[in-house]
Tab-separated table of C-alpha atoms in Angstrom:
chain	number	residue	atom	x	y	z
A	24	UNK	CA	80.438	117.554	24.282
A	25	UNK	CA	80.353	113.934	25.142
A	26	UNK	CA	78.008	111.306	23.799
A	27	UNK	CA	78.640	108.311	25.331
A	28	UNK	CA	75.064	106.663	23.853
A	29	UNK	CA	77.087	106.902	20.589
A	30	UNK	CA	79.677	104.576	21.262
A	31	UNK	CA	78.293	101.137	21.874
A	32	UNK	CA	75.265	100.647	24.225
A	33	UNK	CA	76.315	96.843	25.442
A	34	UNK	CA	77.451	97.136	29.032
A	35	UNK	CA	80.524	95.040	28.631
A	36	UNK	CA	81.930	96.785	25.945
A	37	UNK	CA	85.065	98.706	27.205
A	38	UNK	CA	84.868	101.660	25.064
A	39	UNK	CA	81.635	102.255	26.791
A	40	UNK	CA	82.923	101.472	30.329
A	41	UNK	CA	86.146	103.614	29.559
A	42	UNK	CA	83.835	106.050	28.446
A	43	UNK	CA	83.778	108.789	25.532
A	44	UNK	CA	85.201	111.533	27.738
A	45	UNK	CA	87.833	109.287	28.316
A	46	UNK	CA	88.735	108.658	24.771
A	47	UNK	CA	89.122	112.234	24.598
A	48	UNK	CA	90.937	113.081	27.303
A	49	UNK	CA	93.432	109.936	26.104
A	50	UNK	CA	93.922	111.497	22.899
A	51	UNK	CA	94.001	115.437	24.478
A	52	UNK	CA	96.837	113.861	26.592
A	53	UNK	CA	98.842	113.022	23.981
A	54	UNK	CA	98.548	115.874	21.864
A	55	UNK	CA	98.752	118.089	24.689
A	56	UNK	CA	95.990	120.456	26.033
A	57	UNK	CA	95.083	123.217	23.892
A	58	UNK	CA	97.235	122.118	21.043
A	59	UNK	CA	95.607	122.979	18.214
A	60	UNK	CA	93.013	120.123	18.187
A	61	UNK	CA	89.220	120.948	17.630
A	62	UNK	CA	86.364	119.578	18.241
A	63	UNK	CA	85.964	118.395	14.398
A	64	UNK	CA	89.266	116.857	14.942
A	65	UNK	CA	88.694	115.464	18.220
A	66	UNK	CA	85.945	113.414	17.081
A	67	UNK	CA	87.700	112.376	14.026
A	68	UNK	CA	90.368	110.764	16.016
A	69	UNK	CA	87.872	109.073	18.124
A	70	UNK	CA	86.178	107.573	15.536
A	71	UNK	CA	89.379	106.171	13.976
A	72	UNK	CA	90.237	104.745	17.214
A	73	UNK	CA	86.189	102.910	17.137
A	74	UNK	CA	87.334	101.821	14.064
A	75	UNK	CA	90.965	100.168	14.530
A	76	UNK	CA	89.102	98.448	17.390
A	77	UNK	CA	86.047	97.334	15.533
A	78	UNK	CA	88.307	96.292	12.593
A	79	UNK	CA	90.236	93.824	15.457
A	80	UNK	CA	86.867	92.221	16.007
A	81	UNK	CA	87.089	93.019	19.727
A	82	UNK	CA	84.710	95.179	20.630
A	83	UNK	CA	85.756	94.151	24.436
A	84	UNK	CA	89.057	96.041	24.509
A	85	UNK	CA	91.072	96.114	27.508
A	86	UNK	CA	91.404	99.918	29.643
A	87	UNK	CA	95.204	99.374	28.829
A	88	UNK	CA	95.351	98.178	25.245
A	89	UNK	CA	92.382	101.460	24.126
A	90	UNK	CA	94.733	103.957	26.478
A	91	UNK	CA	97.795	102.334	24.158
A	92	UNK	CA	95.612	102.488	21.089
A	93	UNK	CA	94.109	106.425	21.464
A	94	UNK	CA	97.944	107.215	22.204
A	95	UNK	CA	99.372	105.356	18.779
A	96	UNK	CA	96.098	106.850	16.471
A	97	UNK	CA	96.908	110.147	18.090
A	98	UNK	CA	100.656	110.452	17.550
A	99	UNK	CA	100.068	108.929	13.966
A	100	UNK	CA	97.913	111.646	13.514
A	101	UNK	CA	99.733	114.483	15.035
A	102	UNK	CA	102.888	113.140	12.475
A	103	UNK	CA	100.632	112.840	9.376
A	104	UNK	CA	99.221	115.539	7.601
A	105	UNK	CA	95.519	115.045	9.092
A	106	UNK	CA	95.079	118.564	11.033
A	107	UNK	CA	95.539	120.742	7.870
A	108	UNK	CA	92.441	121.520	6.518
A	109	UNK	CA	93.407	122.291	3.181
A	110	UNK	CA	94.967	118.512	2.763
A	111	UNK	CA	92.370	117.279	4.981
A	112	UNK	CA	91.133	113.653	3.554
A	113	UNK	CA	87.118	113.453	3.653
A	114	UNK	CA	86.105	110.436	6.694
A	115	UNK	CA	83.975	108.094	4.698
A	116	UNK	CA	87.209	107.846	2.220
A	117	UNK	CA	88.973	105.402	4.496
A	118	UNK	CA	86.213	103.351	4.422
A	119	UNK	CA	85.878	103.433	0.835
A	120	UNK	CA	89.183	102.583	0.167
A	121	UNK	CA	89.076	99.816	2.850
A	122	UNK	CA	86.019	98.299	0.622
A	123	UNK	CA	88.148	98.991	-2.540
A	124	UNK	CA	90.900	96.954	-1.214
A	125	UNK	CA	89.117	93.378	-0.079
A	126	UNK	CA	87.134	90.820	-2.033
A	127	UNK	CA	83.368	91.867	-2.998
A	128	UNK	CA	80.230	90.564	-3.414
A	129	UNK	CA	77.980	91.319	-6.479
A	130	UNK	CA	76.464	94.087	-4.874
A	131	UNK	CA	79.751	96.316	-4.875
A	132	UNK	CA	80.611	95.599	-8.401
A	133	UNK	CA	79.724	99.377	-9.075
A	134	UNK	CA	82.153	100.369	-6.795
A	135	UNK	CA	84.755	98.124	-7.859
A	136	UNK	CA	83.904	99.828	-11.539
A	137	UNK	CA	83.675	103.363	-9.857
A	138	UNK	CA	87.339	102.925	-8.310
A	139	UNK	CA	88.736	101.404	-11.710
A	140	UNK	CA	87.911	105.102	-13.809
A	141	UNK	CA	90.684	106.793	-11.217
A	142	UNK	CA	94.088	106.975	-12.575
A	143	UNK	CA	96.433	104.559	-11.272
A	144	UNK	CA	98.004	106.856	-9.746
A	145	UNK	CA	95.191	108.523	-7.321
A	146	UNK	CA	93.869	104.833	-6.788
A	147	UNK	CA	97.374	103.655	-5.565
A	148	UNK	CA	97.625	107.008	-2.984
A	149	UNK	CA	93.717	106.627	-1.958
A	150	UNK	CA	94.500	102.738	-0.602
A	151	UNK	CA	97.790	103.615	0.983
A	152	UNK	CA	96.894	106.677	2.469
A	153	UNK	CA	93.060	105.254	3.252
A	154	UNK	CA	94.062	101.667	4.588
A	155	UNK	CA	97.574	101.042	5.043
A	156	UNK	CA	97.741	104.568	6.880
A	157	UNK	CA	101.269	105.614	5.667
A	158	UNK	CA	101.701	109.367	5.959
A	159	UNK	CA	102.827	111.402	3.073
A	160	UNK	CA	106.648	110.770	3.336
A	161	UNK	CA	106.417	107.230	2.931
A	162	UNK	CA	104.044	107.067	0.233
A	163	UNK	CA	106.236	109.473	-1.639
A	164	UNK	CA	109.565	106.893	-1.333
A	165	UNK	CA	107.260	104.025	-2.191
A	166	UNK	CA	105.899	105.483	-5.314
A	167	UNK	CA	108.336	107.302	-6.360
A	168	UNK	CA	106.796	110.722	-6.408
A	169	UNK	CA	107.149	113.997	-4.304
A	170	UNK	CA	105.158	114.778	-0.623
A	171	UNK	CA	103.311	117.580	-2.964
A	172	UNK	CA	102.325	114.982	-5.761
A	173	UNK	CA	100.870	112.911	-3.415
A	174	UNK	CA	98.906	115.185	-1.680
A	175	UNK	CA	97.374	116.281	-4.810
A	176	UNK	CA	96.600	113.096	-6.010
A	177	UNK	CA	94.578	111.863	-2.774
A	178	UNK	CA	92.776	115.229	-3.164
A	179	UNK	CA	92.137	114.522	-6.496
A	180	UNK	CA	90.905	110.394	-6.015
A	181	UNK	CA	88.527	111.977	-3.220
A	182	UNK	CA	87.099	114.671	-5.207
A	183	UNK	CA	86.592	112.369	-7.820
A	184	UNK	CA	84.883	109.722	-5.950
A	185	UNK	CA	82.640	112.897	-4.387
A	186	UNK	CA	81.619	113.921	-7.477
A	187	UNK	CA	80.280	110.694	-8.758
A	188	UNK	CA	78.701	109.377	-5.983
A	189	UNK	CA	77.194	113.269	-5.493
A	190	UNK	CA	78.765	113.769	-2.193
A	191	UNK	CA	79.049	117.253	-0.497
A	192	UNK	CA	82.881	117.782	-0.930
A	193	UNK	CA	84.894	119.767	1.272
C-alpha cells in the first residue's frame, strides 16, 4: 500500500526519511484506527500534507513539525466535510483555485477567463473552500449564505470547471 518512490527521491528530504507509511500511520493516529478512513481518503490526506509542505518551500521538514502537520491536515479534515462522498470536492480543484487566486503569466490567461464565466458566487466558495481551507460553517457566516448553499455552490464551480476543461467528474 505504500509507495515511498512517490514521495520525493532526494535522500535528505524528510518526508522521504519519515517515510510514506509513516505519513499514514500519523494521520491513522489521529483519526483513529479503523475510523472510517479509506484508502482513497488516506492518500488524499497525504497528498494535502505534500502539498502544505511543498507550498512552505521546505521540502526538508523536520520529523516533529510533519508529525504536527499530518495531525493539523487530519483533524481539519476529520471537522470539514471532506469524507462524504456525495460533497466530496474533486483534488486537482485546490490547485485550480490556488492558480485562480495569484498573479499569472500570459499563458494562464484562459484560465483566468475560464474562472471569470462562474457566478460570483461559486467562484467566491471555490477559493475559500480550495485555498483558504475554511470548512463549510465558516464560509457560510462569511458570505452570508446557509452550510447547504455552500455546498451546492462548490459542487456546482467544480462541475463547471469539469465540464469545460472535459474532465471525468465524479
Amino acid at each position: 500500500m505504500c509507495t515511498p518512490s512517490q514521495v520525493c527521491s532526494d535522500p535528505r528530504c524528510m518526508v522521504a526519511a519519515a517515510g510514506w507509511c509513516v505519513l499514514s500511520d500519523l494521520i491513522q493516529s489521529v483519526l483513529g484506527r479503523g475510523g472510517g478512513i479509506g484508502p482513497e481518503d488516506l492518500a488524499d490526506l497525504r497528498q494535502r500534507v505534500l502539498l502544505v509542505v511543498f507550498r512552505r518551500r521546505q521540502p526538508h521538514e523536520a520529523p516533529e513539525n510533519l508529525r504536527g502537520l499530518a495531525a493539523a491536515v487530519a483533524r481539519r479534515a476529520r471537522r470539514d466535510w471532506f469524507f462524504h462522498p456525495p460533497r466530496r470536492p474533486i483534488p486537482w480543484c485546490e490547485v485550480v483555485a490556488e492558480v485562480a487566486d495569484r498573479s499569472f503569466d500570459e499563458a494562464d490567461v484562459n484560465l483566468r477567463a475560464d474562472l471569470d464565466l462562474l457566478a460570483d458566487d461559486a467562484r467566491a466558495v471555490l477559493v475559500a473552500v480550495a485555498i483558504k481551507g475554511l470548512t463549510r460553517r465558516e464560509v457560510a457566516a462569511r458570505l452570508r449564505l446557509t452550510s447547504h448553499e455552500v455546498r451546492m455552490l462548490y459542487r456546482e464551480a467544480v462541475t463547471f470547471l469539469a465540464r469545460l476543461w472535459c474532465i471525468p467528474g465524479p
